[in-house]
Structure formats: C-alpha cells, structure tokens
C-alpha cells in the first residue's frame, strides 16, 4: 500500500502486484488483493476508494473511485488468468483455501488476447485429486497454456490424466499444455 499523509492508497500499487505475479511471488499478490479488500474498501458500500485514513479507516471522501475499482478487478483477473507473452497462465494466484476439499473455482468466457477461455476447477483434495475442465482459446497465437493448481496443503503433483489424451508437462504446482486449442478434462492426483 502506498502512503499519502495520514492515509494509504492501494490503487497505485497495481504495477507492483503485477510484477509480483510475473516474478512468481504469488503470496505477495494474494496479500495485495486481500489488503485492497481489507483496507481499501468502504465498510458500507464495498467499493474501493482512493485513500483510506490509516487510524480510522475513514474513506467517504473518494467514493466511488473508478480507478481503484478497475485496479482491484484487474488484479483479481490476472490472479485467475493472464497472458504472459505467448503463454496463457491460468489460476496462477488462486489462494490455497479456495481449493480446499469441495470448493470450486470457475472462469467463464473470459476475454484474452488469444480468444475467450473458460475453466472450472473442482477440488476433491480429501480423495487426493483435483478435477479441471478447460475450454482453451481457439483464436490461436498462444504456444502454451499453463494451469496452476495450488493444492490446499501444498502437496506435490504425482500424476496427470487428460481426456482426450493430451500431452502435458508437470513442474512444481503447474501443468503445461503445448498448443492446446480443444476442450480437455484433467484429473490431477496428489
């Protein structure tokens, strides 16, 4: 958060949070989103503001603040999906608790430079797996789709099964698909 006199302003820290995502500093980006929601939103209208008073949290003078709203939504969008050169990165900064057993995270027809993309992640962590359905963009131009699955207990990926059979590479907490242009169902086992 950027400090201004006796207040803090989260809106102008978006570039920093985006850099964190690009450097793989996911925890910092997640903290940025939660910080924006905790300190940078009004208590009654749930709208981001420009500056919140540090001591009182008062912020009514700048409601609503379109730039702050845009930056908060932009950060959330990039945590869920973002373009990185010729790669589409999915679920890069989904907080681990969002993938606890029984939870679901979905993105529907989100616009990207490669075309619209949809995905749904369903956690069955208690059974040692996470299921994913992806509808990748069909416009093309992307060389790879990288799907991050941050297991709620930080477990490592043991195997990946794709239907239809699709070539996938596993590294750390992600599965990477080369030139993926058709829908695929993925089961990731831990």
PDB file of C-alpha atoms in Angstrom:
ATOM      1  CA  UNK A   1       0.000   0.000   0.000  1.00  0.00           C
ATOM      2  CA  UNK A   2       1.272   3.481  -0.851  1.00  0.00           C
ATOM      3  CA  UNK A   3       1.174   6.024   1.985  1.00  0.00           C
ATOM      4  CA  UNK A   4      -0.197   9.543   1.479  1.00  0.00           C
ATOM      5  CA  UNK A   5      -0.016  11.848   4.517  1.00  0.00           C
ATOM      6  CA  UNK A   6      -2.282  10.093   7.076  1.00  0.00           C
ATOM      7  CA  UNK A   7      -3.794   7.671   4.574  1.00  0.00           C
ATOM      8  CA  UNK A   8      -2.888   4.742   2.403  1.00  0.00           C
ATOM      9  CA  UNK A   9      -3.729   4.246  -1.245  1.00  0.00           C
ATOM     10  CA  UNK A  10      -3.825   0.771  -2.729  1.00  0.00           C
ATOM     11  CA  UNK A  11      -4.841   1.683  -6.280  1.00  0.00           C
ATOM     12  CA  UNK A  12      -1.408   2.850  -7.346  1.00  0.00           C
ATOM     13  CA  UNK A  13       0.291  -0.354  -6.219  1.00  0.00           C
ATOM     14  CA  UNK A  14      -1.222  -2.422  -9.063  1.00  0.00           C
ATOM     15  CA  UNK A  15       2.029  -2.391 -11.057  1.00  0.00           C
ATOM     16  CA  UNK A  16       3.882  -3.829  -8.077  1.00  0.00           C
ATOM     17  CA  UNK A  17       1.334  -6.659  -7.676  1.00  0.00           C
ATOM     18  CA  UNK A  18       1.514  -7.402 -11.413  1.00  0.00           C
ATOM     19  CA  UNK A  19       5.328  -7.585 -11.177  1.00  0.00           C
ATOM     20  CA  UNK A  20       4.929  -9.999  -8.255  1.00  0.00           C
ATOM     21  CA  UNK A  21       2.787 -12.283 -10.424  1.00  0.00           C
ATOM     22  CA  UNK A  22       5.302 -12.159 -13.261  1.00  0.00           C
ATOM     23  CA  UNK A  23       8.167 -12.972 -10.853  1.00  0.00           C
ATOM     24  CA  UNK A  24       6.259 -15.896  -9.325  1.00  0.00           C
ATOM     25  CA  UNK A  25       5.755 -14.140  -5.971  1.00  0.00           C
ATOM     26  CA  UNK A  26       2.199 -15.380  -5.657  1.00  0.00           C
ATOM     27  CA  UNK A  27       1.860 -14.887  -1.893  1.00  0.00           C
ATOM     28  CA  UNK A  28       2.593 -11.164  -2.258  1.00  0.00           C
ATOM     29  CA  UNK A  29      -0.043 -10.766  -4.982  1.00  0.00           C
ATOM     30  CA  UNK A  30      -2.625 -12.576  -2.847  1.00  0.00           C
ATOM     31  CA  UNK A  31      -1.728 -10.362   0.111  1.00  0.00           C
ATOM     32  CA  UNK A  32      -2.172  -7.362  -2.185  1.00  0.00           C
ATOM     33  CA  UNK A  33      -5.693  -8.410  -3.129  1.00  0.00           C
ATOM     34  CA  UNK A  34      -6.697  -9.090   0.470  1.00  0.00           C
ATOM     35  CA  UNK A  35      -5.047  -5.820   1.566  1.00  0.00           C
ATOM     36  CA  UNK A  36      -7.056  -3.932  -1.056  1.00  0.00           C
ATOM     37  CA  UNK A  37     -10.257  -5.514   0.182  1.00  0.00           C
ATOM     38  CA  UNK A  38      -9.488  -5.002   3.871  1.00  0.00           C
ATOM     39  CA  UNK A  39      -8.055  -1.508   3.845  1.00  0.00           C
ATOM     40  CA  UNK A  40      -9.027  -0.094   0.503  1.00  0.00           C
ATOM     41  CA  UNK A  41     -12.782  -0.670   0.526  1.00  0.00           C
ATOM     42  CA  UNK A  42     -15.570   1.196   2.221  1.00  0.00           C
ATOM     43  CA  UNK A  43     -17.264  -0.596   5.081  1.00  0.00           C
ATOM     44  CA  UNK A  44     -20.823   0.046   3.964  1.00  0.00           C
ATOM     45  CA  UNK A  45     -20.747   0.063   0.169  1.00  0.00           C
ATOM     46  CA  UNK A  46     -17.911  -2.410  -0.525  1.00  0.00           C
ATOM     47  CA  UNK A  47     -16.412  -0.094  -3.111  1.00  0.00           C
ATOM     48  CA  UNK A  48     -12.686   0.566  -3.461  1.00  0.00           C
ATOM     49  CA  UNK A  49     -11.651   4.092  -2.589  1.00  0.00           C
ATOM     50  CA  UNK A  50      -8.641   6.238  -3.401  1.00  0.00           C
ATOM     51  CA  UNK A  51      -7.271   6.905   0.086  1.00  0.00           C
ATOM     52  CA  UNK A  52      -8.278   5.389   3.437  1.00  0.00           C
ATOM     53  CA  UNK A  53      -7.256   7.060   6.708  1.00  0.00           C
ATOM     54  CA  UNK A  54      -4.719   4.830   8.474  1.00  0.00           C
ATOM     55  CA  UNK A  55      -6.073   5.335  12.001  1.00  0.00           C
ATOM     56  CA  UNK A  56      -9.824   5.450  11.430  1.00  0.00           C
ATOM     57  CA  UNK A  57     -10.357   3.696   8.095  1.00  0.00           C
ATOM     58  CA  UNK A  58     -12.488   6.667   7.030  1.00  0.00           C
ATOM     59  CA  UNK A  59     -12.694   6.982   3.266  1.00  0.00           C
ATOM     60  CA  UNK A  60     -16.008   8.509   2.272  1.00  0.00           C
ATOM     61  CA  UNK A  61     -14.379  11.464   0.504  1.00  0.00           C
ATOM     62  CA  UNK A  62     -13.458   9.492  -2.607  1.00  0.00           C
ATOM     63  CA  UNK A  63     -16.451   7.186  -3.127  1.00  0.00           C
ATOM     64  CA  UNK A  64     -16.842   5.725  -5.640  1.00  0.00           C
ATOM     65  CA  UNK A  65     -13.364   5.716  -7.147  1.00  0.00           C
ATOM     66  CA  UNK A  66     -13.378   4.192 -10.621  1.00  0.00           C
ATOM     67  CA  UNK A  67      -9.605   3.809 -10.921  1.00  0.00           C
ATOM     68  CA  UNK A  68      -9.414   1.908  -7.626  1.00  0.00           C
ATOM     69  CA  UNK A  69     -12.323  -0.331  -8.685  1.00  0.00           C
ATOM     70  CA  UNK A  70     -10.596  -1.047 -12.002  1.00  0.00           C
ATOM     71  CA  UNK A  71      -7.238  -1.882 -10.433  1.00  0.00           C
ATOM     72  CA  UNK A  72      -8.767  -4.240  -7.872  1.00  0.00           C
ATOM     73  CA  UNK A  73     -10.697  -6.111 -10.561  1.00  0.00           C
ATOM     74  CA  UNK A  74      -7.639  -6.134 -12.834  1.00  0.00           C
ATOM     75  CA  UNK A  75      -5.520  -7.755 -10.128  1.00  0.00           C
ATOM     76  CA  UNK A  76      -8.178 -10.405  -9.465  1.00  0.00           C
ATOM     77  CA  UNK A  77      -8.472 -11.093 -13.200  1.00  0.00           C
ATOM     78  CA  UNK A  78      -4.708 -11.573 -13.513  1.00  0.00           C
ATOM     79  CA  UNK A  79      -4.657 -13.865 -10.491  1.00  0.00           C
ATOM     80  CA  UNK A  80      -7.242 -16.059 -12.260  1.00  0.00           C
ATOM     81  CA  UNK A  81      -5.886 -15.741 -15.811  1.00  0.00           C
ATOM     82  CA  UNK A  82      -3.314 -13.635 -17.589  1.00  0.00           C
ATOM     83  CA  UNK A  83      -1.283 -13.505 -20.728  1.00  0.00           C
ATOM     84  CA  UNK A  84       2.499 -13.795 -20.434  1.00  0.00           C
ATOM     85  CA  UNK A  85       3.936 -13.260 -23.907  1.00  0.00           C
ATOM     86  CA  UNK A  86       2.706 -16.198 -25.998  1.00  0.00           C
ATOM     87  CA  UNK A  87       1.581 -18.178 -22.943  1.00  0.00           C
ATOM     88  CA  UNK A  88      -1.815 -18.200 -21.261  1.00  0.00           C
ATOM     89  CA  UNK A  89      -1.474 -18.622 -17.490  1.00  0.00           C
ATOM     90  CA  UNK A  90      -4.498 -19.969 -15.608  1.00  0.00           C
ATOM     91  CA  UNK A  91      -5.170 -19.936 -11.839  1.00  0.00           C
ATOM     92  CA  UNK A  92      -1.660 -18.641 -11.123  1.00  0.00           C
ATOM     93  CA  UNK A  93      -2.539 -16.973  -7.843  1.00  0.00           C
ATOM     94  CA  UNK A  94      -5.665 -18.748  -6.661  1.00  0.00           C
ATOM     95  CA  UNK A  95      -5.331 -18.766  -2.859  1.00  0.00           C
ATOM     96  CA  UNK A  96      -4.841 -22.272  -1.461  1.00  0.00           C
ATOM     97  CA  UNK A  97      -8.006 -22.134   0.721  1.00  0.00           C
ATOM     98  CA  UNK A  98     -10.056 -21.576  -2.451  1.00  0.00           C
ATOM     99  CA  UNK A  99      -9.037 -25.117  -3.475  1.00  0.00           C
ATOM    100  CA  UNK A 100      -9.931 -26.821  -0.196  1.00  0.00           C
ATOM    101  CA  UNK A 101     -11.876 -30.067  -0.496  1.00  0.00           C
ATOM    102  CA  UNK A 102     -15.296 -29.480  -2.057  1.00  0.00           C
ATOM    103  CA  UNK A 103     -14.513 -25.960  -3.306  1.00  0.00           C
ATOM    104  CA  UNK A 104     -14.896 -24.827  -6.908  1.00  0.00           C
ATOM    105  CA  UNK A 105     -13.255 -22.010  -8.869  1.00  0.00           C
ATOM    106  CA  UNK A 106     -14.587 -21.172 -12.325  1.00  0.00           C
ATOM    107  CA  UNK A 107     -13.949 -18.631 -15.058  1.00  0.00           C
ATOM    108  CA  UNK A 108     -16.465 -18.406 -17.927  1.00  0.00           C
ATOM    109  CA  UNK A 109     -15.804 -16.916 -21.360  1.00  0.00           C
ATOM    110  CA  UNK A 110     -13.118 -14.554 -20.132  1.00  0.00           C
ATOM    111  CA  UNK A 111     -11.622 -12.456 -22.918  1.00  0.00           C
ATOM    112  CA  UNK A 112      -7.905 -12.866 -23.620  1.00  0.00           C
ATOM    113  CA  UNK A 113      -5.699 -11.732 -26.491  1.00  0.00           C
ATOM    114  CA  UNK A 114      -5.911 -15.350 -27.737  1.00  0.00           C
ATOM    115  CA  UNK A 115      -9.713 -15.504 -27.578  1.00  0.00           C
ATOM    116  CA  UNK A 116     -12.233 -16.374 -24.857  1.00  0.00           C
ATOM    117  CA  UNK A 117     -11.273 -19.000 -22.281  1.00  0.00           C
ATOM    118  CA  UNK A 118     -13.228 -20.917 -19.647  1.00  0.00           C
ATOM    119  CA  UNK A 119     -12.156 -23.292 -16.928  1.00  0.00           C
ATOM    120  CA  UNK A 120     -13.595 -24.927 -13.839  1.00  0.00           C
ATOM    121  CA  UNK A 121     -11.514 -26.381 -11.018  1.00  0.00           C
ATOM    122  CA  UNK A 122     -13.212 -28.748  -8.574  1.00  0.00           C
ATOM    123  CA  UNK A 123     -11.238 -29.807  -5.552  1.00  0.00           C
ATOM    124  CA  UNK A 124     -11.514 -33.327  -4.259  1.00  0.00           C
ATOM    125  CA  UNK A 125      -8.464 -32.836  -2.072  1.00  0.00           C
ATOM    126  CA  UNK A 126      -9.661 -35.344   0.541  1.00  0.00           C
ATOM    127  CA  UNK A 127      -9.584 -38.001  -2.191  1.00  0.00           C
ATOM    128  CA  UNK A 128      -6.167 -36.812  -3.356  1.00  0.00           C
ATOM    129  CA  UNK A 129      -7.219 -35.182  -6.606  1.00  0.00           C
ATOM    130  CA  UNK A 130      -8.357 -32.006  -8.303  1.00  0.00           C
ATOM    131  CA  UNK A 131     -10.517 -32.099 -11.447  1.00  0.00           C
ATOM    132  CA  UNK A 132     -10.346 -29.416 -14.116  1.00  0.00           C
ATOM    133  CA  UNK A 133     -12.317 -28.760 -17.286  1.00  0.00           C
ATOM    134  CA  UNK A 134     -10.731 -26.281 -19.697  1.00  0.00           C
ATOM    135  CA  UNK A 135     -12.109 -24.661 -22.831  1.00  0.00           C
ATOM    136  CA  UNK A 136      -8.954 -23.004 -24.172  1.00  0.00           C
ATOM    137  CA  UNK A 137      -8.998 -20.105 -26.606  1.00  0.00           C
ATOM    138  CA  UNK A 138      -9.396 -21.088 -30.242  1.00  0.00           C
ATOM    139  CA  UNK A 139      -8.163 -17.906 -31.935  1.00  0.00           C
ATOM    140  CA  UNK A 140      -4.584 -19.103 -31.582  1.00  0.00           C
ATOM    141  CA  UNK A 141      -1.341 -17.259 -31.100  1.00  0.00           C
ATOM    142  CA  UNK A 142      -0.594 -18.926 -27.776  1.00  0.00           C
ATOM    143  CA  UNK A 143       2.156 -21.518 -27.662  1.00  0.00           C
ATOM    144  CA  UNK A 144       1.192 -22.926 -24.287  1.00  0.00           C
ATOM    145  CA  UNK A 145      -1.446 -22.959 -21.561  1.00  0.00           C
ATOM    146  CA  UNK A 146      -0.048 -23.187 -18.037  1.00  0.00           C
ATOM    147  CA  UNK A 147      -2.534 -24.338 -15.398  1.00  0.00           C
ATOM    148  CA  UNK A 148      -1.501 -23.729 -11.782  1.00  0.00           C
ATOM    149  CA  UNK A 149      -3.112 -25.826  -9.064  1.00  0.00           C
ATOM    150  CA  UNK A 150      -2.043 -24.628  -5.633  1.00  0.00           C
ATOM    151  CA  UNK A 151      -3.097 -27.615  -3.509  1.00  0.00           C
ATOM    152  CA  UNK A 152      -4.589 -26.505  -0.163  1.00  0.00           C
ATOM    153  CA  UNK A 153      -1.957 -28.498   1.763  1.00  0.00           C
ATOM    154  CA  UNK A 154       0.890 -27.646  -0.661  1.00  0.00           C
ATOM    155  CA  UNK A 155       1.031 -31.291  -1.797  1.00  0.00           C
ATOM    156  CA  UNK A 156       3.039 -32.061  -4.914  1.00  0.00           C
ATOM    157  CA  UNK A 157       1.536 -33.301  -8.161  1.00  0.00           C
ATOM    158  CA  UNK A 158       2.029 -37.076  -8.604  1.00  0.00           C
ATOM    159  CA  UNK A 159       0.230 -37.659 -11.910  1.00  0.00           C
ATOM    160  CA  UNK A 160      -1.961 -36.053 -14.554  1.00  0.00           C
ATOM    161  CA  UNK A 161      -4.629 -37.741 -16.671  1.00  0.00           C
ATOM    162  CA  UNK A 162      -6.190 -35.923 -19.641  1.00  0.00           C
ATOM    163  CA  UNK A 163      -9.315 -36.772 -21.651  1.00  0.00           C
ATOM    164  CA  UNK A 164      -8.984 -36.672 -24.558  1.00  0.00           C
ATOM    165  CA  UNK A 165      -5.354 -37.706 -24.260  1.00  0.00           C
ATOM    166  CA  UNK A 166      -3.290 -34.543 -24.375  1.00  0.00           C
ATOM    167  CA  UNK A 167       0.421 -34.017 -23.945  1.00  0.00           C
ATOM    168  CA  UNK A 168       1.049 -32.331 -20.606  1.00  0.00           C
ATOM    169  CA  UNK A 169       4.224 -31.414 -18.750  1.00  0.00           C
ATOM    170  CA  UNK A 170       4.253 -31.189 -14.950  1.00  0.00           C
ATOM    171  CA  UNK A 171       6.542 -28.905 -12.983  1.00  0.00           C
ATOM    172  CA  UNK A 172       6.172 -27.701  -9.394  1.00  0.00           C
ATOM    173  CA  UNK A 173       2.489 -26.767  -8.955  1.00  0.00           C
ATOM    174  CA  UNK A 174       1.536 -26.445 -12.605  1.00  0.00           C
ATOM    175  CA  UNK A 175       0.635 -28.458 -15.675  1.00  0.00           C
ATOM    176  CA  UNK A 176       1.618 -27.056 -19.053  1.00  0.00           C
ATOM    177  CA  UNK A 177      -0.091 -27.865 -22.340  1.00  0.00           C
ATOM    178  CA  UNK A 178       1.525 -27.021 -25.688  1.00  0.00           C
ATOM    179  CA  UNK A 179      -0.687 -25.605 -28.461  1.00  0.00           C
ATOM    180  CA  UNK A 180      -3.910 -26.544 -26.648  1.00  0.00           C
ATOM    181  CA  UNK A 181      -6.947 -25.466 -28.689  1.00  0.00           C
ATOM    182  CA  UNK A 182      -9.611 -28.074 -27.867  1.00  0.00           C
ATOM    183  CA  UNK A 183     -11.506 -28.686 -24.602  1.00  0.00           C
ATOM    184  CA  UNK A 184      -9.884 -31.074 -22.152  1.00  0.00           C
ATOM    185  CA  UNK A 185     -10.771 -32.696 -18.831  1.00  0.00           C
ATOM    186  CA  UNK A 186      -7.846 -33.082 -16.454  1.00  0.00           C
ATOM    187  CA  UNK A 187      -7.504 -35.124 -13.284  1.00  0.00           C
ATOM    188  CA  UNK A 188      -4.502 -34.171 -11.172  1.00  0.00           C
ATOM    189  CA  UNK A 189      -3.570 -36.624  -8.433  1.00  0.00           C
ATOM    190  CA  UNK A 190      -1.593 -35.747  -5.313  1.00  0.00           C
TER     191      UNK A 190
END
